[in-house]
C-alpha positions as semicolon CSV with decimal commas, in nm:
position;residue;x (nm);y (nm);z (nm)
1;X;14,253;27,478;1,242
2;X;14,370;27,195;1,441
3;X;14,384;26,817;1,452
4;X;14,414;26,527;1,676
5;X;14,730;26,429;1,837
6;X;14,862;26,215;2,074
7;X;14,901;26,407;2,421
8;X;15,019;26,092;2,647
9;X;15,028;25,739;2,569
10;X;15,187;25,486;2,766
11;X;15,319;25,102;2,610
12;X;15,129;24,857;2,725
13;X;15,238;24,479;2,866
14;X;15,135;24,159;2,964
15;X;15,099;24,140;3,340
16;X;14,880;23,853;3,383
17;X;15,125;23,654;3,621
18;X;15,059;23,942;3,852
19;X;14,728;23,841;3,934
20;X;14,578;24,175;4,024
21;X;14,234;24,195;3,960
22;X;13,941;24,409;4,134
23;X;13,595;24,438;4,133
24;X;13,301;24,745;4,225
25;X;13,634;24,973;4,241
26;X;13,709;25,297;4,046
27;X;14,088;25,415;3,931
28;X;14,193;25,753;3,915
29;X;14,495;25,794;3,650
30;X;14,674;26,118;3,649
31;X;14,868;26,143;3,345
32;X;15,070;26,493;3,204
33;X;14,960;26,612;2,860
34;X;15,211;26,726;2,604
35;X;14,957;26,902;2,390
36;X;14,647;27,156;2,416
37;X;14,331;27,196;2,332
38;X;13,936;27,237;2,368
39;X;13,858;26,800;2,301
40;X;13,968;26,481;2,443
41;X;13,941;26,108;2,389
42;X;14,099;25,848;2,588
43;X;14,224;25,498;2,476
44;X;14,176;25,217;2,674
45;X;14,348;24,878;2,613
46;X;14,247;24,502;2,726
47;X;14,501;24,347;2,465
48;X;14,660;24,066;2,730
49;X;14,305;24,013;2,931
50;X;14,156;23,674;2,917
51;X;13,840;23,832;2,966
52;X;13,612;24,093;2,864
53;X;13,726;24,437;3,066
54;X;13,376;24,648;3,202
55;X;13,411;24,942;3,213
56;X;13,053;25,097;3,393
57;X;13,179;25,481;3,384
58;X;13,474;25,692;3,280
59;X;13,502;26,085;3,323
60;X;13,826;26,293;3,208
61;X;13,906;26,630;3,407
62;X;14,154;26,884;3,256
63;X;14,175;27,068;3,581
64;X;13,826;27,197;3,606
65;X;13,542;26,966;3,641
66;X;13,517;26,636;3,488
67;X;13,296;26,550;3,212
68;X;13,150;26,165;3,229
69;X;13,278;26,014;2,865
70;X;13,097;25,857;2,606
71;X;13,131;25,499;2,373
72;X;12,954;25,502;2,123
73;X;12,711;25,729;2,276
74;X;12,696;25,520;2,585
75;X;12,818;25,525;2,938
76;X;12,970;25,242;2,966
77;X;13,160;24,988;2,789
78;X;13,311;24,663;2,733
79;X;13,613;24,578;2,560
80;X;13,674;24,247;2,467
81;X;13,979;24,051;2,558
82;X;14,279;24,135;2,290
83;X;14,101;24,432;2,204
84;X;14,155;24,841;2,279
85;X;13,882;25,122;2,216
86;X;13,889;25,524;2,212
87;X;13,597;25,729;2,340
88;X;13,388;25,934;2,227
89;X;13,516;26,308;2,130
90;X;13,502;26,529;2,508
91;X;13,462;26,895;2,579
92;X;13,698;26,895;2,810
93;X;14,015;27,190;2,777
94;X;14,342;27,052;2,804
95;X;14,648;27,267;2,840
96;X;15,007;27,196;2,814
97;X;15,208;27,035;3,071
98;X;14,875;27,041;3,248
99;X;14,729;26,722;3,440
100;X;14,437;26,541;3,305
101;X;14,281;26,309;3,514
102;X;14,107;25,987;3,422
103;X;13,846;25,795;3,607
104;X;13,703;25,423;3,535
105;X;13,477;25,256;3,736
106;X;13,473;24,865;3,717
107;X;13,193;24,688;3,868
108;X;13,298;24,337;3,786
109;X;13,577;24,172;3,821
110;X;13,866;24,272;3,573
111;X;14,200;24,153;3,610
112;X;14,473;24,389;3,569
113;X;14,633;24,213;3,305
114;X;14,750;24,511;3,049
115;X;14,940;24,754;3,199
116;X;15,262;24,959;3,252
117;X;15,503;25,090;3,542
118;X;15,432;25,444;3,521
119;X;15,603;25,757;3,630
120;X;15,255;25,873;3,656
121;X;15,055;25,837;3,966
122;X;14,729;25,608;4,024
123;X;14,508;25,591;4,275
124;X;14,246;25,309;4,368
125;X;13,891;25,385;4,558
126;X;13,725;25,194;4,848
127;X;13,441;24,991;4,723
128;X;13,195;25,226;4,445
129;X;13,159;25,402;4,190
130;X;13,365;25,706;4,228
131;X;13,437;25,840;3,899
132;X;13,481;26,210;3,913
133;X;13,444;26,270;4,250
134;X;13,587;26,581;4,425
135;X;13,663;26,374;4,735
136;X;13,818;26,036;4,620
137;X;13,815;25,777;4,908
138;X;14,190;25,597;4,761
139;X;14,298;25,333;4,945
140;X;14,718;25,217;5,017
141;X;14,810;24,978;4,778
142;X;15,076;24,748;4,809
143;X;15,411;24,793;4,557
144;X;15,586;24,515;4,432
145;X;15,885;24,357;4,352
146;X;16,061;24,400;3,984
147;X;16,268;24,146;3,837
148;X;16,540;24,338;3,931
149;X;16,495;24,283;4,306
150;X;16,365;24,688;4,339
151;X;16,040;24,758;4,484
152;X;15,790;24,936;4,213
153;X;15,441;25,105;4,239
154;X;15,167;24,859;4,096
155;X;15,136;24,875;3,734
156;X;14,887;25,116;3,587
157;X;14,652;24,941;3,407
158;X;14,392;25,023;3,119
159;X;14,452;25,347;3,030
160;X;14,687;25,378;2,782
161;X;14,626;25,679;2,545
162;X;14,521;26,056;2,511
163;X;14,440;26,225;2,196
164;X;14,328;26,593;2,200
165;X;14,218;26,801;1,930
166;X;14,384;27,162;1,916
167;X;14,653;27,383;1,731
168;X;14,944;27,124;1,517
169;X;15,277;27,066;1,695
170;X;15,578;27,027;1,450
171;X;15,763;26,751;1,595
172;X;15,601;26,447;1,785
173;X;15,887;26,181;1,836
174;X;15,745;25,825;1,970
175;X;16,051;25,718;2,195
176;X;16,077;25,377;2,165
177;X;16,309;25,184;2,447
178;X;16,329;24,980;2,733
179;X;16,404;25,064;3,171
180;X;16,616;25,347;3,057
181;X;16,344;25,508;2,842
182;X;16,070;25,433;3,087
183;X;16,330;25,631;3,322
184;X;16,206;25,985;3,196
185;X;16,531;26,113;2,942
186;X;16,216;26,181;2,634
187;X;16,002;26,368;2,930
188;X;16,356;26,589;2,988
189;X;16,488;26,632;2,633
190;X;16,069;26,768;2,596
191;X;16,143;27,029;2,898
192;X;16,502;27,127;2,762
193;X;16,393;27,182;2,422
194;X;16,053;27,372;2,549
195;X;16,207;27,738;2,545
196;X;16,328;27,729;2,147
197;X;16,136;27,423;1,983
198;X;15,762;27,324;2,002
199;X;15,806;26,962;2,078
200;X;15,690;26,665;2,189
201;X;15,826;26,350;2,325
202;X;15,640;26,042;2,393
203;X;15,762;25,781;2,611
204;X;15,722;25,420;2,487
205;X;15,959;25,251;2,695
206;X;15,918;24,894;2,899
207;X;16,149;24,768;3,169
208;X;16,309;24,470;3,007
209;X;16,227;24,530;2,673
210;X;16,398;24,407;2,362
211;X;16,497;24,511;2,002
212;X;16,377;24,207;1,797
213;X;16,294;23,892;2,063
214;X;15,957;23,879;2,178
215;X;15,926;23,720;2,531
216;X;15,855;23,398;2,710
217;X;15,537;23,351;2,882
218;X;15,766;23,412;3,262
219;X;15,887;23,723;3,169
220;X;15,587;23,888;2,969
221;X;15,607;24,158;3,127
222;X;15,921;24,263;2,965
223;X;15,637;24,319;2,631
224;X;15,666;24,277;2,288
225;X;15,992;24,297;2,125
226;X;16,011;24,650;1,910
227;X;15,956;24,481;1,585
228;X;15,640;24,310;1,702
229;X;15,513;24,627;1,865
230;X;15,622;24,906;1,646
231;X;15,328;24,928;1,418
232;X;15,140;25,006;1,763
233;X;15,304;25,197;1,930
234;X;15,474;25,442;1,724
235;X;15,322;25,392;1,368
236;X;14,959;25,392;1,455
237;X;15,009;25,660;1,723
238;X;14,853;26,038;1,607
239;X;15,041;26,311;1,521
240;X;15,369;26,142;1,498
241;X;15,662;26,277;1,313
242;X;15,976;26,100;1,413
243;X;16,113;25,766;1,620
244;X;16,370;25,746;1,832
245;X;16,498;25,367;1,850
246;X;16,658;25,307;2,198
247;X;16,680;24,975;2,229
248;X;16,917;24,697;2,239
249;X;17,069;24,650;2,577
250;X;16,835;24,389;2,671
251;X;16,920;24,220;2,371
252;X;17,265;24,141;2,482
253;X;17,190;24,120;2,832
254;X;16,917;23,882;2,917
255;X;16,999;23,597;2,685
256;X;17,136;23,307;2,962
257;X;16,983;23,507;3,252
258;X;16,626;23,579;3,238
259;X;16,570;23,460;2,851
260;X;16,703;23,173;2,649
261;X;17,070;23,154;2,607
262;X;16,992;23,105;2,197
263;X;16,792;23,402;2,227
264;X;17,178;23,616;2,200
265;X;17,163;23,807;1,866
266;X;17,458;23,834;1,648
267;X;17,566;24,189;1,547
268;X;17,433;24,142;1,199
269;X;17,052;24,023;1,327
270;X;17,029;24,351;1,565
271;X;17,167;24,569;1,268
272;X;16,902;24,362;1,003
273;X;16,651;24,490;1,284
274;X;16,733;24,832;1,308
275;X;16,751;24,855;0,910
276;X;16,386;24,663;0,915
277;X;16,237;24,969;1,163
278;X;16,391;25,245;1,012
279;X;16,271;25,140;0,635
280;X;15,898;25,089;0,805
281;X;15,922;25,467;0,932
282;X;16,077;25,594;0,616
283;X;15,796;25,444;0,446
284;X;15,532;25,637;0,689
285;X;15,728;25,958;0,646
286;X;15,890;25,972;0,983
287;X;16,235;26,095;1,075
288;X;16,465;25,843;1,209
289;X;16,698;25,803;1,513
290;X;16,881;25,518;1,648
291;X;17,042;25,539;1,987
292;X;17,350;25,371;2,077
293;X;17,354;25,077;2,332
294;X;17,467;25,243;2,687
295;X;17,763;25,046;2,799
296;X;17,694;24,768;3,098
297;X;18,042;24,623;3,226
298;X;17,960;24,489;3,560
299;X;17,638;24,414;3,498
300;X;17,454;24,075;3,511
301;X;17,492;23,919;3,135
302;X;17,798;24,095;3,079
303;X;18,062;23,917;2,869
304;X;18,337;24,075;2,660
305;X;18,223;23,827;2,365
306;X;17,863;24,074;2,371
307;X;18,070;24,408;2,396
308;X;18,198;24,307;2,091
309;X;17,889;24,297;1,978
310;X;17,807;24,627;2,115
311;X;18,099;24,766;1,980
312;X;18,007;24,672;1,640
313;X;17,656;24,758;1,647
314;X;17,720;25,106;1,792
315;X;17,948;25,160;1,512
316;X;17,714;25,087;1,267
317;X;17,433;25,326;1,403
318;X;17,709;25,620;1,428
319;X;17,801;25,545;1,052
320;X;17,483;25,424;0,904
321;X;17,166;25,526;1,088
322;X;16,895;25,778;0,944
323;X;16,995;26,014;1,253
324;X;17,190;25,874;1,576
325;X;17,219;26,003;1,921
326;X;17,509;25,914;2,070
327;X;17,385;25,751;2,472
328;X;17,678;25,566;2,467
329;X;17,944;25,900;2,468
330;X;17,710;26,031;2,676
331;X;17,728;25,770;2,983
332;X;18,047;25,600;2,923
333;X;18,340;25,623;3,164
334;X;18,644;25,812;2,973
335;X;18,877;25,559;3,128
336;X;18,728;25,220;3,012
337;X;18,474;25,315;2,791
338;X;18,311;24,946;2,870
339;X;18,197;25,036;3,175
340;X;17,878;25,345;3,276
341;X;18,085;25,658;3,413
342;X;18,076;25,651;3,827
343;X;17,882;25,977;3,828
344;X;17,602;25,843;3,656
345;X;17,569;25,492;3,793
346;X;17,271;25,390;3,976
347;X;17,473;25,113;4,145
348;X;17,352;24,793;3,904
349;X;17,603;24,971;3,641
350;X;17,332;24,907;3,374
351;X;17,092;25,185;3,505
352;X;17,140;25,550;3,456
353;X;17,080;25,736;3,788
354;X;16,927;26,063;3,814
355;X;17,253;26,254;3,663
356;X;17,235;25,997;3,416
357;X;16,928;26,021;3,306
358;X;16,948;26,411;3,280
359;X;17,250;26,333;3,075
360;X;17,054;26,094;2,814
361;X;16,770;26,377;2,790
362;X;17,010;26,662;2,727
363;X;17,204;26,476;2,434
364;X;16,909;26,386;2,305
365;X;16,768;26,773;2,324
366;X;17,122;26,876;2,149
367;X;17,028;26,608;1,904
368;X;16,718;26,761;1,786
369;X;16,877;27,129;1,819
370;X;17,112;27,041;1,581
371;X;16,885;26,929;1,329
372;X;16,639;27,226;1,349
373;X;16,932;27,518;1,345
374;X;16,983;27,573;1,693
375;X;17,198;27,465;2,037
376;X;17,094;27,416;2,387
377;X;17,293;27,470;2,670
């Protein structure tokens, strides 16, 4: 027996400002599946195009040869602007921790406009149709700059979901967050818990995302707020079992920088969220955690009136959440407990670094451990 569940997904935003678009090109998305099986389907999204996204051909490889995907019994497709669409059921065997590849050709023009920076790795095609081909003609593509003054890979846009069909996994936990999410701690707490519990952790995180404040038209990439997009992205996502809420930070710190000064929650409005999220999960039989806001002393937006506010919300998550992991305990410096430790700074002392990060997966592995019987070291 088996059943559909989500293998990848990614959160999608709106990236129209970036004015990407490209036309008689084919992508090739590599993406890492957390589940197995013998079938595929793939999700594609146009929710923030202002046109209709054509899609001429799509193929999906699970490491052996790829297999040219169906909608609706047809080839191709078009998905309307605000809309998203799943393909047809594939034959195609995907394993574990295995890369599945996904090719769409796009012979008009289709602007880039829902999308995601991605850990994963995308590759664009001289002019044609290229979709499954065993010598893909990719071109060098530009990167670009974040709002954060870094240099990023080009969002990856379209693709923004695998399902497969094969044997149930126990725990499927939607991780729902912001830059420190999209950073990779779910994709290690997955790889840490691997040798005792069968588990899988989905990333839903978006640089600049926020708790309960959707954004302004100049920073839309930032996406939905969690309460707009949590029916979405964790509720309507397959096989899910449990949330982990890891958000807040922005919250506090873009309000008089990047956002609205008025946009600056009180305590009580990010707790009234967090209560609001969890009861919607309850409700849909998932398991619960809230992590607590990482400390950011030194950091644009800091003020000690919004640690106060940190301090007060992070109490109330230790005391009164469903389930909490503790990020804060985990990153803070034992000597001013405002402030990210040195040793896992990645110099903007907002960021986790690599050590950091690591450090955010394993508490959150430990977390889970604890609640299924076991430890991990």
């Amino acid at each position: 027996m088996g059943r559909w569940q989500t293998g990848w997904m990614q959160a999608v935003a709106d990236f129209r400002d970036l004015d990407r678009a490209g036309a008689d090109e084919t992508l090739r998305v590599h993406v890492v599946s957390a589940v197995a099986g013998e079938r595929a389907r793939v999700k594609l999204s146009n929710r923030f195009g202002s046109g209709p996204l054509n899609v001429g051909a799509l193929s999906v490889s699970g490491g052996g040869q790829a297999v040219s995907a169906r909608f609706t019994g047809r080839t191709d497709v078009t998905v309307p602007a605000g809309q998203e669409c799943w393909s047809d059921p594939l034959d195609v065997a995907v394993q574990r921790g295995g890369k599945v590849t996904v090719d769409l050709y796009l012979p008009t023009v289709s602007a880039h406009a829902t999308g995601n920076y991605s850990r994963m790795l995308m590759e664009v095609s001289e002019a044609g149709d290229h979709v499954g081909s065993s010598d893909f003609p990719a071109v060098e593509l530009p990167t670009i700059e974040a709002p954060d003054g870094s240099r990023l890979p080009l969002p990856v846009p379209f693709v923004c979901g695998l399902e497969v069909f094969g044997p149930e996994v126990p725990v499927t936990a939607v991780c729902l967050g912001d830059s420190i999410t999209a950073g990779g701690w779910p994709e290690g707490a997955q790889e840490l818990l691997a040798p005792w519990l069968d588990v899988v952790m989905l990333n839903a995180g978006i640089a600049g995302n926020r708790l309960r404040t959707d954004p302004a038209a100049s920073i839309a990439s930032f996406g939905p707020s969690g309460v707009s997009r949590f029916e979405r992205d964790v509720l309507s996502v397959a096989g899910t079992s449990d949330v982990v809420i890891a958000l807040g930070t922005n919250d506090l710190g873009l309000p008089g920088a990047a956002a609205p000064l008025a946009d600056l929650p009180s305590a009580q409005q990010m707790i009234d969220s967090y209560r609001r999220l969890s009861a919607r999960a309850v409700e849909a039989g998932l398991d619960v955690t809230i992590a607590t806001i990482t400390p950011f002393l030194g950091s644009e937006g800091y003020e000690d009136s919004r640690e106060e506010i940190r301090s007060v919300v992070n109490a109330w998550i230790r005391t009164a959440a469903p389930h909490h992991v503790d990020f804060d305990a985990a990153l803070r410096d034992a000597q001013n407990p405002r402030r990210l430790a040195e040793a896992y700074d990645s110099g903007d002392h907002l960021h986790p670094n690599t050590a950091g990060t690591a450090r955010l997966a394993h508490a959150m592995a430990a977390h889970l451990a604890r609640r299924h019987g076991f430890a991990v070291d």
